mmCIF file of N, CA and C in Angstrom:
data_model
loop_
_atom_site.group_PDB
_atom_site.id
_atom_site.type_symbol
_atom_site.label_atom_id
_atom_site.label_comp_id
_atom_site.label_asym_id
_atom_site.label_seq_id
_atom_site.Cartn_x
_atom_site.Cartn_y
_atom_site.Cartn_z
ATOM 1 N N MET A 1 3.441 -0.642 -4.199
ATOM 2 C CA MET A 1 2.435 -1.073 -5.274
ATOM 3 C C MET A 1 2.461 -0.140 -6.192
ATOM 4 N N SER A 2 1.809 -0.440 -7.284
ATOM 5 C CA SER A 2 1.953 0.007 -8.751
ATOM 6 C C SER A 2 0.790 0.710 -9.111
ATOM 7 N N LYS A 3 0.883 1.697 -9.915
ATOM 8 C CA LYS A 3 -0.024 2.746 -9.820
ATOM 9 C C LYS A 3 -0.958 2.475 -11.482
ATOM 10 N N ALA A 4 -2.284 2.583 -11.583
ATOM 11 C CA ALA A 4 -2.772 2.824 -12.757
ATOM 12 C C ALA A 4 -2.498 3.465 -13.637
ATOM 13 N N LEU A 5 -1.983 3.096 -15.023
ATOM 14 C CA LEU A 5 -1.942 4.348 -15.761
ATOM 15 C C LEU A 5 -3.339 5.165 -16.156
ATOM 16 N N SER A 6 -2.832 6.242 -16.578
ATOM 17 C CA SER A 6 -3.808 7.510 -16.468
ATOM 18 C C SER A 6 -4.980 7.214 -17.476
ATOM 19 N N LEU A 7 -5.940 8.120 -17.231
ATOM 20 C CA LEU A 7 -7.077 7.780 -18.121
ATOM 21 C C LEU A 7 -7.273 8.236 -19.255
ATOM 22 N N ASP A 8 -6.316 9.614 -19.389
ATOM 23 C CA ASP A 8 -5.865 9.988 -20.297
ATOM 24 C C ASP A 8 -5.131 9.509 -21.449
ATOM 25 N N LEU A 9 -3.860 8.337 -21.298
ATOM 26 C CA LEU A 9 -3.447 7.420 -21.733
ATOM 27 C C LEU A 9 -4.188 6.623 -22.368
ATOM 28 N N ARG A 10 -4.953 5.932 -21.409
ATOM 29 C CA ARG A 10 -5.700 4.953 -21.908
ATOM 30 C C ARG A 10 -7.077 5.132 -22.707
ATOM 31 N N ASN A 11 -7.326 6.639 -22.856
ATOM 32 C CA ASN A 11 -8.406 7.231 -23.792
ATOM 33 C C ASN A 11 -7.564 7.395 -25.279
ATOM 34 N N ARG A 12 -6.372 7.759 -25.367
ATOM 35 C CA ARG A 12 -5.280 8.290 -26.276
ATOM 36 C C ARG A 12 -5.619 6.834 -27.094
ATOM 37 N N VAL A 13 -4.764 5.576 -26.207
ATOM 38 C CA VAL A 13 -4.806 4.492 -27.298
ATOM 39 C C VAL A 13 -5.612 3.822 -27.499
ATOM 40 N N LEU A 14 -7.002 3.647 -26.894
ATOM 41 C CA LEU A 14 -8.270 3.554 -27.474
ATOM 42 C C LEU A 14 -8.769 4.209 -28.611
ATOM 43 N N SER A 15 -8.451 5.470 -29.055
ATOM 44 C CA SER A 15 -8.875 6.457 -29.873
ATOM 45 C C SER A 15 -7.721 5.656 -30.953
ATOM 46 N N ALA A 16 -6.787 5.613 -30.698
ATOM 47 C CA ALA A 16 -5.886 5.282 -32.110
ATOM 48 C C ALA A 16 -6.154 3.942 -32.412
ATOM 49 N N VAL A 17 -6.837 3.267 -31.418
ATOM 50 C CA VAL A 17 -7.309 1.745 -31.657
ATOM 51 C C VAL A 17 -8.346 1.633 -32.700
ATOM 52 N N CYS A 18 -9.700 2.771 -32.368
ATOM 53 C CA CYS A 18 -10.633 2.582 -33.161
ATOM 54 C C CYS A 18 -10.397 3.720 -34.350
ATOM 55 N N GLY A 19 -9.468 4.288 -34.511
ATOM 56 C CA GLY A 19 -9.095 4.810 -36.114
ATOM 57 C C GLY A 19 -8.412 3.778 -36.895
ATOM 58 N N GLY A 20 -8.119 2.811 -36.454
ATOM 59 C CA GLY A 20 -7.603 1.682 -37.361
ATOM 60 C C GLY A 20 -6.251 1.046 -37.171
ATOM 61 N N MET A 21 -5.902 1.869 -36.077
ATOM 62 C CA MET A 21 -4.524 0.853 -35.847
ATOM 63 C C MET A 21 -4.698 0.000 -35.118
ATOM 64 N N SER A 22 -3.620 -1.115 -34.871
ATOM 65 C CA SER A 22 -3.698 -2.355 -34.416
ATOM 66 C C SER A 22 -3.725 -2.516 -33.049
ATOM 67 N N HIS A 23 -3.785 -3.554 -32.307
ATOM 68 C CA HIS A 23 -3.184 -3.370 -30.740
ATOM 69 C C HIS A 23 -2.046 -3.400 -30.686
ATOM 70 N N ARG A 24 -1.176 -4.221 -31.203
ATOM 71 C CA ARG A 24 0.453 -3.776 -31.204
ATOM 72 C C ARG A 24 0.738 -2.697 -31.540
ATOM 73 N N ALA A 25 0.460 -1.899 -32.513
ATOM 74 C CA ALA A 25 1.132 -0.808 -33.388
ATOM 75 C C ALA A 25 0.673 0.494 -32.120
ATOM 76 N N ALA A 26 -0.557 0.031 -31.482
ATOM 77 C CA ALA A 26 -0.931 1.471 -30.759
ATOM 78 C C ALA A 26 -0.234 1.197 -29.234
ATOM 79 N N ALA A 27 -0.040 -0.424 -28.861
ATOM 80 C CA ALA A 27 0.709 -0.280 -27.831
ATOM 81 C C ALA A 27 2.364 -0.095 -27.905
ATOM 82 N N SER A 28 2.788 0.000 -29.072
ATOM 83 C CA SER A 28 4.313 -0.026 -29.106
ATOM 84 C C SER A 28 4.288 1.307 -29.599
ATOM 85 N N ARG A 29 3.326 2.342 -29.839
ATOM 86 C CA ARG A 29 3.802 3.578 -30.088
ATOM 87 C C ARG A 29 3.336 4.447 -28.990
ATOM 88 N N PHE A 30 2.627 3.910 -27.965
ATOM 89 C CA PHE A 30 2.332 4.745 -26.651
ATOM 90 C C PHE A 30 2.915 4.056 -25.407
ATOM 91 N N GLY A 31 4.096 2.933 -25.505
ATOM 92 C CA GLY A 31 5.165 2.235 -24.572
ATOM 93 C C GLY A 31 4.016 1.591 -23.700
ATOM 94 N N VAL A 32 2.708 0.796 -23.950
ATOM 95 C CA VAL A 32 2.405 -0.302 -23.192
ATOM 96 C C VAL A 32 1.993 -1.421 -24.013
ATOM 97 N N SER A 33 1.725 -2.396 -23.121
ATOM 98 C CA SER A 33 1.722 -3.528 -23.611
ATOM 99 C C SER A 33 0.432 -3.829 -24.292
ATOM 100 N N ALA A 34 0.332 -4.728 -25.546
ATOM 101 C CA ALA A 34 -0.611 -5.259 -26.412
ATOM 102 C C ALA A 34 -1.594 -5.724 -25.312
ATOM 103 N N ALA A 35 -1.585 -6.447 -24.317
ATOM 104 C CA ALA A 35 -2.486 -6.995 -23.569
ATOM 105 C C ALA A 35 -3.334 -6.206 -22.882
ATOM 106 N N SER A 36 -2.527 -5.039 -22.747
ATOM 107 C CA SER A 36 -2.851 -3.921 -21.491
ATOM 108 C C SER A 36 -4.229 -3.208 -22.624
ATOM 109 N N VAL A 37 -3.937 -2.908 -23.777
ATOM 110 C CA VAL A 37 -4.847 -2.273 -24.984
ATOM 111 C C VAL A 37 -5.938 -3.402 -25.071
ATOM 112 N N SER A 38 -6.039 -4.690 -25.124
ATOM 113 C CA SER A 38 -7.046 -5.363 -25.163
ATOM 114 C C SER A 38 -8.009 -5.179 -23.800
ATOM 115 N N ARG A 39 -7.256 -5.167 -22.745
ATOM 116 C CA ARG A 39 -7.838 -5.169 -21.510
ATOM 117 C C ARG A 39 -8.881 -4.102 -21.593
ATOM 118 N N TRP A 40 -8.076 -3.187 -21.809
ATOM 119 C CA TRP A 40 -8.857 -1.757 -21.728
ATOM 120 C C TRP A 40 -9.989 -1.643 -23.111
ATOM 121 N N ARG A 41 -9.858 -2.242 -24.068
ATOM 122 C CA ARG A 41 -11.044 -2.262 -25.004
ATOM 123 C C ARG A 41 -12.347 -3.253 -24.398
ATOM 124 N N ALA A 42 -11.638 -4.193 -23.983
ATOM 125 C CA ALA A 42 -12.556 -5.229 -22.847
ATOM 126 C C ALA A 42 -13.360 -4.138 -21.853
ATOM 127 N N LEU A 43 -12.676 -3.227 -21.060
ATOM 128 C CA LEU A 43 -13.219 -2.624 -20.005
ATOM 129 C C LEU A 43 -14.192 -1.410 -20.955
ATOM 130 N N ALA A 44 -13.834 -0.773 -21.789
ATOM 131 C CA ALA A 44 -14.529 0.076 -22.423
ATOM 132 C C ALA A 44 -15.849 -0.449 -23.012
ATOM 133 N N ARG A 45 -15.956 -1.837 -23.603
ATOM 134 C CA ARG A 45 -17.172 -2.181 -24.066
ATOM 135 C C ARG A 45 -18.036 -2.786 -22.745
ATOM 136 N N GLU A 46 -17.833 -2.823 -21.824
ATOM 137 C CA GLU A 46 -18.323 -3.754 -20.561
ATOM 138 C C GLU A 46 -18.808 -2.664 -20.034
ATOM 139 N N GLN A 47 -18.025 -1.434 -19.317
ATOM 140 C CA GLN A 47 -18.729 -0.423 -18.523
ATOM 141 C C GLN A 47 -18.839 1.319 -19.220
ATOM 142 N N GLY A 48 -18.223 1.102 -20.520
ATOM 143 C CA GLY A 48 -18.519 2.410 -21.015
ATOM 144 C C GLY A 48 -17.095 3.158 -21.201
ATOM 145 N N ASP A 49 -15.994 2.959 -20.369
ATOM 146 C CA ASP A 49 -15.133 3.853 -20.572
ATOM 147 C C ASP A 49 -13.881 2.721 -19.934
ATOM 148 N N ALA A 50 -12.548 3.155 -19.995
ATOM 149 C CA ALA A 50 -11.715 2.329 -19.709
ATOM 150 C C ALA A 50 -11.294 2.964 -18.378
ATOM 151 N N ARG A 51 -11.814 3.189 -17.283
ATOM 152 C CA ARG A 51 -11.553 3.475 -15.937
ATOM 153 C C ARG A 51 -11.044 2.592 -15.077
ATOM 154 N N PRO A 52 -9.701 2.619 -14.701
ATOM 155 C CA PRO A 52 -9.528 1.618 -13.688
ATOM 156 C C PRO A 52 -10.408 1.257 -12.614
ATOM 157 N N LYS A 53 -10.251 0.011 -12.259
ATOM 158 C CA LYS A 53 -10.550 -0.435 -10.830
ATOM 159 C C LYS A 53 -9.891 -0.196 -9.639
ATOM 160 N N ALA A 54 -10.431 0.221 -8.541
ATOM 161 C CA ALA A 54 -9.874 0.428 -7.616
ATOM 162 C C ALA A 54 -8.441 -0.625 -7.526
ATOM 163 N N LEU A 55 -7.567 -0.069 -6.537
ATOM 164 C CA LEU A 55 -6.172 -1.112 -6.404
ATOM 165 C C LEU A 55 -5.987 -1.148 -4.944
ATOM 166 N N GLY A 56 -5.852 -2.202 -4.569
ATOM 167 C CA GLY A 56 -5.278 -2.427 -3.186
ATOM 168 C C GLY A 56 -6.978 -2.655 -2.231
ATOM 169 N N GLY A 57 -6.427 -2.732 -1.167
ATOM 170 C CA GLY A 57 -7.877 -2.501 -0.109
ATOM 171 C C GLY A 57 -7.813 -3.746 0.551
ATOM 172 N N ASP A 58 -8.799 -3.798 1.212
ATOM 173 C CA ASP A 58 -9.266 -5.408 1.770
ATOM 174 C C ASP A 58 -10.489 -5.707 1.390
ATOM 175 N N ARG A 59 -10.391 -6.662 0.754
ATOM 176 C CA ARG A 59 -11.447 -7.669 -0.008
ATOM 177 C C ARG A 59 -11.978 -8.829 0.810
ATOM 178 N N ARG A 60 -11.252 -9.506 1.681
ATOM 179 C CA ARG A 60 -11.694 -10.641 2.295
ATOM 180 C C ARG A 60 -12.266 -10.790 3.500
ATOM 181 N N SER A 61 -11.788 -9.676 4.197
ATOM 182 C CA SER A 61 -12.083 -9.618 5.861
ATOM 183 C C SER A 61 -13.723 -10.042 6.265
ATOM 184 N N GLY A 62 -14.407 -9.631 4.717
ATOM 185 C CA GLY A 62 -16.178 -9.976 5.289
ATOM 186 C C GLY A 62 -16.749 -11.195 5.419
ATOM 187 N N ARG A 63 -15.761 -12.081 5.280
ATOM 188 C CA ARG A 63 -15.742 -13.477 5.387
ATOM 189 C C ARG A 63 -15.739 -13.790 6.907
ATOM 190 N N ILE A 64 -14.760 -13.662 7.420
ATOM 191 C CA ILE A 64 -14.402 -13.602 9.007
ATOM 192 C C ILE A 64 -15.362 -12.255 10.112
ATOM 193 N N GLU A 65 -15.691 -11.519 9.334
ATOM 194 C CA GLU A 65 -16.332 -10.488 10.130
ATOM 195 C C GLU A 65 -17.710 -10.992 10.357
ATOM 196 N N ALA A 66 -18.060 -11.813 9.367
ATOM 197 C CA ALA A 66 -19.765 -12.345 9.359
ATOM 198 C C ALA A 66 -19.642 -13.498 10.682
ATOM 199 N N GLN A 67 -18.406 -13.995 10.786
ATOM 200 C CA GLN A 67 -18.637 -15.183 12.132
ATOM 201 C C GLN A 67 -18.349 -14.418 13.097
ATOM 202 N N ARG A 68 -18.164 -12.961 13.609
ATOM 203 C CA ARG A 68 -17.968 -12.329 14.600
ATOM 204 C C ARG A 68 -18.491 -12.683 15.639
ATOM 205 N N ASP A 69 -19.945 -13.185 15.704
ATOM 206 C CA ASP A 69 -20.695 -13.657 16.841
ATOM 207 C C ASP A 69 -19.804 -14.891 17.504
ATOM 208 N N VAL A 70 -19.623 -15.739 16.407
ATOM 209 C CA VAL A 70 -19.388 -17.189 16.944
ATOM 210 C C VAL A 70 -17.629 -17.125 17.657
ATOM 211 N N ILE A 71 -17.022 -15.956 16.807
ATOM 212 C CA ILE A 71 -15.457 -15.679 17.193
ATOM 213 C C ILE A 71 -15.640 -15.140 18.735
ATOM 214 N N LEU A 72 -16.142 -14.158 19.031
ATOM 215 C CA LEU A 72 -16.346 -13.579 20.212
ATOM 216 C C LEU A 72 -16.903 -14.142 21.024
ATOM 217 N N GLY A 73 -18.003 -15.500 20.983
ATOM 218 C CA GLY A 73 -18.433 -16.303 21.934
ATOM 219 C C GLY A 73 -17.461 -17.084 22.304
ATOM 220 N N LEU A 74 -16.641 -17.839 21.305
ATOM 221 C CA LEU A 74 -15.401 -18.742 21.632
ATOM 222 C C LEU A 74 -14.516 -17.984 22.666
ATOM 223 N N LEU A 75 -14.458 -16.726 22.570
ATOM 224 C CA LEU A 75 -13.245 -16.246 23.177
ATOM 225 C C LEU A 75 -13.934 -15.461 24.707
ATOM 226 N N GLU A 76 -15.293 -15.482 24.780
ATOM 227 C CA GLU A 76 -15.926 -15.278 26.072
ATOM 228 C C GLU A 76 -16.036 -16.765 26.936
ATOM 229 N N GLU A 77 -16.049 -17.794 26.265
ATOM 230 C CA GLU A 77 -16.148 -18.988 26.862
ATOM 231 C C GLU A 77 -14.845 -19.405 27.684
ATOM 232 N N ARG A 78 -13.799 -19.169 26.812
ATOM 233 C CA ARG A 78 -12.281 -19.264 27.205
ATOM 234 C C ARG A 78 -11.451 -18.350 26.905
ATOM 235 N N ARG A 79 -11.062 -17.378 27.861
ATOM 236 C CA ARG A 79 -10.403 -16.340 27.737
ATOM 237 C C ARG A 79 -8.926 -16.523 27.299
ATOM 238 N N ASP A 80 -8.586 -17.655 27.964
ATOM 239 C CA ASP A 80 -7.067 -17.835 27.585
ATOM 240 C C ASP A 80 -6.681 -19.013 26.608
ATOM 241 N N ILE A 81 -7.707 -18.894 25.377
ATOM 242 C CA ILE A 81 -7.807 -19.434 24.228
ATOM 243 C C ILE A 81 -6.584 -19.134 23.411
ATOM 244 N N THR A 82 -5.911 -19.800 22.906
ATOM 245 C CA THR A 82 -4.656 -19.245 21.437
ATOM 246 C C THR A 82 -5.363 -19.292 20.548
ATOM 247 N N ILE A 83 -4.634 -18.686 19.392
ATOM 248 C CA ILE A 83 -5.243 -18.740 17.941
ATOM 249 C C ILE A 83 -5.068 -19.955 17.710
ATOM 250 N N GLU A 84 -4.351 -20.837 17.767
ATOM 251 C CA GLU A 84 -4.394 -22.049 17.143
ATOM 252 C C GLU A 84 -5.461 -22.985 17.498
ATOM 253 N N GLU A 85 -5.847 -22.951 18.954
ATOM 254 C CA GLU A 85 -7.176 -23.455 19.315
ATOM 255 C C GLU A 85 -8.171 -22.684 18.947
ATOM 256 N N LEU A 86 -8.283 -21.763 18.493
ATOM 257 C CA LEU A 86 -9.418 -20.715 18.287
ATOM 258 C C LEU A 86 -9.620 -21.258 16.638
ATOM 259 N N ARG A 87 -8.672 -21.322 16.063
ATOM 260 C CA ARG A 87 -8.760 -21.941 14.683
ATOM 261 C C ARG A 87 -9.149 -23.661 14.492
ATOM 262 N N ALA A 88 -8.862 -24.243 15.755
ATOM 263 C CA ALA A 88 -9.469 -25.777 15.553
ATOM 264 C C ALA A 88 -10.936 -25.738 16.122
ATOM 265 N N ALA A 89 -11.301 -24.746 16.870
ATOM 266 C CA ALA A 89 -12.500 -24.715 17.322
ATOM 267 C C ALA A 89 -13.734 -24.444 16.225
ATOM 268 N N LEU A 90 -12.962 -23.219 15.417
ATOM 269 C CA LEU A 90 -13.908 -23.088 14.363
ATOM 270 C C LEU A 90 -13.587 -23.809 13.309
ATOM 271 N N GLY A 91 -12.672 -24.697 13.268
ATOM 272 C CA GLY A 91 -12.877 -25.998 12.358
ATOM 273 C C GLY A 91 -13.601 -26.806 12.467
ATOM 274 N N ASP A 92 -13.886 -27.007 13.678
ATOM 275 C CA ASP A 92 -15.250 -28.168 14.611
ATOM 276 C C ASP A 92 -16.444 -27.535 13.844
ATOM 277 N N ARG A 93 -16.636 -26.247 13.874
ATOM 278 C CA ARG A 93 -17.841 -25.870 13.238
ATOM 279 C C ARG A 93 -17.985 -25.489 11.598
ATOM 280 N N GLY A 94 -16.909 -26.383 11.052
ATOM 281 C CA GLY A 94 -17.158 -26.077 9.670
ATOM 282 C C GLY A 94 -16.457 -24.325 9.287
ATOM 283 N N LEU A 95 -15.625 -24.053 9.781
ATOM 284 C CA LEU A 95 -14.967 -22.931 9.409
ATOM 285 C C LEU A 95 -13.689 -22.493 9.421
ATOM 286 N N ALA A 96 -13.084 -22.067 8.107
ATOM 287 C CA ALA A 96 -11.736 -22.411 8.273
ATOM 288 C C ALA A 96 -11.160 -21.380 8.082
ATOM 289 N N PHE A 97 -10.169 -20.507 8.688
ATOM 290 C CA PHE A 97 -9.461 -19.467 8.368
ATOM 291 C C PHE A 97 -8.162 -19.599 8.653
ATOM 292 N N SER A 98 -7.278 -18.451 8.081
ATOM 293 C CA SER A 98 -5.820 -18.673 8.801
ATOM 294 C C SER A 98 -5.303 -18.395 9.836
ATOM 295 N N TYR A 99 -4.111 -18.551 10.343
ATOM 296 C CA TYR A 99 -3.898 -17.764 11.486
ATOM 297 C C TYR A 99 -3.635 -16.424 11.582
ATOM 298 N N GLY A 100 -3.188 -15.803 10.308
ATOM 299 C CA GLY A 100 -3.161 -14.299 9.913
ATOM 300 C C GLY A 100 -4.485 -13.463 9.994
ATOM 301 N N SER A 101 -5.591 -14.377 9.413
ATOM 302 C CA SER A 101 -6.657 -13.766 9.330
ATOM 303 C C SER A 101 -7.256 -13.825 10.587
ATOM 304 N N ILE A 102 -6.921 -14.586 11.755
ATOM 305 C CA ILE A 102 -7.671 -14.495 12.816
ATOM 306 C C ILE A 102 -7.031 -13.582 13.692
ATOM 307 N N GLN A 103 -5.554 -13.790 13.704
ATOM 308 C CA GLN A 103 -4.697 -12.553 14.067
ATOM 309 C C GLN A 103 -5.218 -10.898 13.695
ATOM 310 N N ARG A 104 -5.444 -10.780 12.449
ATOM 311 C CA ARG A 104 -5.914 -9.607 11.904
ATOM 312 C C ARG A 104 -7.300 -9.259 12.657
ATOM 313 N N PHE A 105 -8.089 -10.187 12.483
ATOM 314 C CA PHE A 105 -9.681 -9.896 13.290
ATOM 315 C C PHE A 105 -9.451 -9.407 14.767
ATOM 316 N N LEU A 106 -8.305 -9.997 15.405
ATOM 317 C CA LEU A 106 -8.307 -9.771 16.586
ATOM 318 C C LEU A 106 -7.275 -8.140 17.067
ATOM 319 N N VAL A 107 -7.010 -8.125 15.958
ATOM 320 C CA VAL A 107 -6.152 -6.730 16.175
ATOM 321 C C VAL A 107 -7.160 -5.372 15.745
ATOM 322 N N ARG A 108 -8.103 -5.847 14.603
ATOM 323 C CA ARG A 108 -9.104 -4.911 14.669
ATOM 324 C C ARG A 108 -9.803 -4.560 15.637
ATOM 325 N N HIS A 109 -10.389 -5.596 16.559
ATOM 326 C CA HIS A 109 -11.018 -5.394 17.599
ATOM 327 C C HIS A 109 -10.805 -5.042 18.806
ATOM 328 N N ALA A 110 -9.464 -4.796 18.847
ATOM 329 C CA ALA A 110 -8.699 -4.776 19.730
ATOM 330 C C ALA A 110 -8.453 -5.561 20.876
ATOM 331 N N ILE A 111 -8.231 -6.952 20.589
ATOM 332 C CA ILE A 111 -8.237 -7.867 21.331
ATOM 333 C C ILE A 111 -6.944 -8.529 21.595
ATOM 334 N N THR A 112 -6.309 -8.730 22.771
ATOM 335 C CA THR A 112 -4.926 -9.033 23.056
ATOM 336 C C THR A 112 -4.965 -10.657 23.537
ATOM 337 N N ARG A 113 -3.984 -11.038 23.029
ATOM 338 C CA ARG A 113 -3.490 -12.328 22.947
ATOM 339 C C ARG A 113 -2.523 -12.609 24.263
ATOM 340 N N LYS A 114 -1.898 -11.395 24.568
ATOM 341 C CA LYS A 114 -0.867 -11.488 25.484
ATOM 342 C C LYS A 114 -0.909 -12.196 26.807
ATOM 343 N N LYS A 115 -0.377 -13.131 27.237
ATOM 344 C CA LYS A 115 -0.571 -13.594 28.478
ATOM 345 C C LYS A 115 0.556 -13.272 29.495
ATOM 346 N N ARG A 116 0.057 -12.783 30.887
ATOM 347 C CA ARG A 116 1.323 -12.301 31.475
ATOM 348 C C ARG A 116 1.167 -13.312 32.564
ATOM 349 N N PRO A 117 2.615 -13.074 33.406
ATOM 350 C CA PRO A 117 2.622 -14.600 34.645
ATOM 351 C C PRO A 117 1.889 -13.410 35.707
ATOM 352 N N ALA A 118 1.376 -14.308 36.603
ATOM 353 C CA ALA A 118 0.697 -13.503 37.790
ATOM 354 C C ALA A 118 2.084 -13.274 38.573
ATOM 355 N N THR A 119 2.143 -11.760 39.206
ATOM 356 C CA THR A 119 3.021 -11.295 39.714
ATOM 357 C C THR A 119 2.372 -10.471 41.011
ATOM 358 N N ARG A 120 2.831 -10.223 42.101
ATOM 359 C CA ARG A 120 2.182 -9.710 43.119
ATOM 360 C C ARG A 120 2.570 -8.103 42.814
ATOM 361 N N ARG A 121 1.513 -7.255 43.345
ATOM 362 C CA ARG A 121 1.389 -5.806 43.077
ATOM 363 C C ARG A 121 2.604 -4.998 43.750
ATOM 364 N N SER A 122 3.245 -4.029 43.473
ATOM 365 C CA SER A 122 4.246 -3.210 43.728
ATOM 366 C C SER A 122 3.277 -2.542 44.410
ATOM 367 N N ARG A 123 4.182 -2.121 45.148
ATOM 368 C CA ARG A 123 3.407 -1.102 46.136
ATOM 369 C C ARG A 123 3.986 0.561 46.046
ATOM 370 N N ILE A 124 5.228 0.405 45.079
ATOM 371 C CA ILE A 124 5.799 1.545 44.990
ATOM 372 C C ILE A 124 6.150 2.081 43.559
ATOM 373 N N ALA A 125 5.555 0.931 42.650
ATOM 374 C CA ALA A 125 5.706 1.093 41.060
ATOM 375 C C ALA A 125 4.569 0.567 40.547
ATOM 376 N N ARG A 126 4.328 0.917 39.540
ATOM 377 C CA ARG A 126 3.090 0.422 38.654
ATOM 378 C C ARG A 126 3.661 -0.757 38.119
ATOM 379 N N THR A 127 2.570 -1.614 37.912
ATOM 380 C CA THR A 127 2.863 -2.759 37.036
ATOM 381 C C THR A 127 2.279 -2.866 35.718
ATOM 382 N N CYS A 128 2.914 -3.124 34.858
ATOM 383 C CA CYS A 128 2.093 -3.167 33.477
ATOM 384 C C CYS A 128 1.170 -3.930 33.149
#
C-alpha cells in the first residue's frame, strides 16, 4: 500500500502556491502532480491544514456487525448451515452480504464452518 506524502512537503507546496506560484508550476518544482496540489489546497480550506487522512483499515464491517444477533441466531437454529445458505437466509430478511463478508465475520467471531465426518473414538490416539 502506498504512503501519504509528508506534511512538510505538503506545507512547502502550499506555501509556494500562496506565494503566487501556479498549481502546475509548484507541482513540477516539488515533483508531485497538479491534482495533488489541488486536493491539498481543498483539504487546507476545509480542515485548516493539509494533513492526510488515515490510510487502509476496515471501513465496512460495521454494517455486518450491526446484524450480529440475526446472524448468530441463524447459526444457533441450524448449526450445520453453509455460508451460501446463511447468505440466502439473510437475503430473505432483506440483508445482502457477500460470501467474503460473512466469512470474515465468522473468522472475527471464531466460528468455524468445517464439517468433520463422524468417526469412532480412538482408545490409543487423540482424534482431532
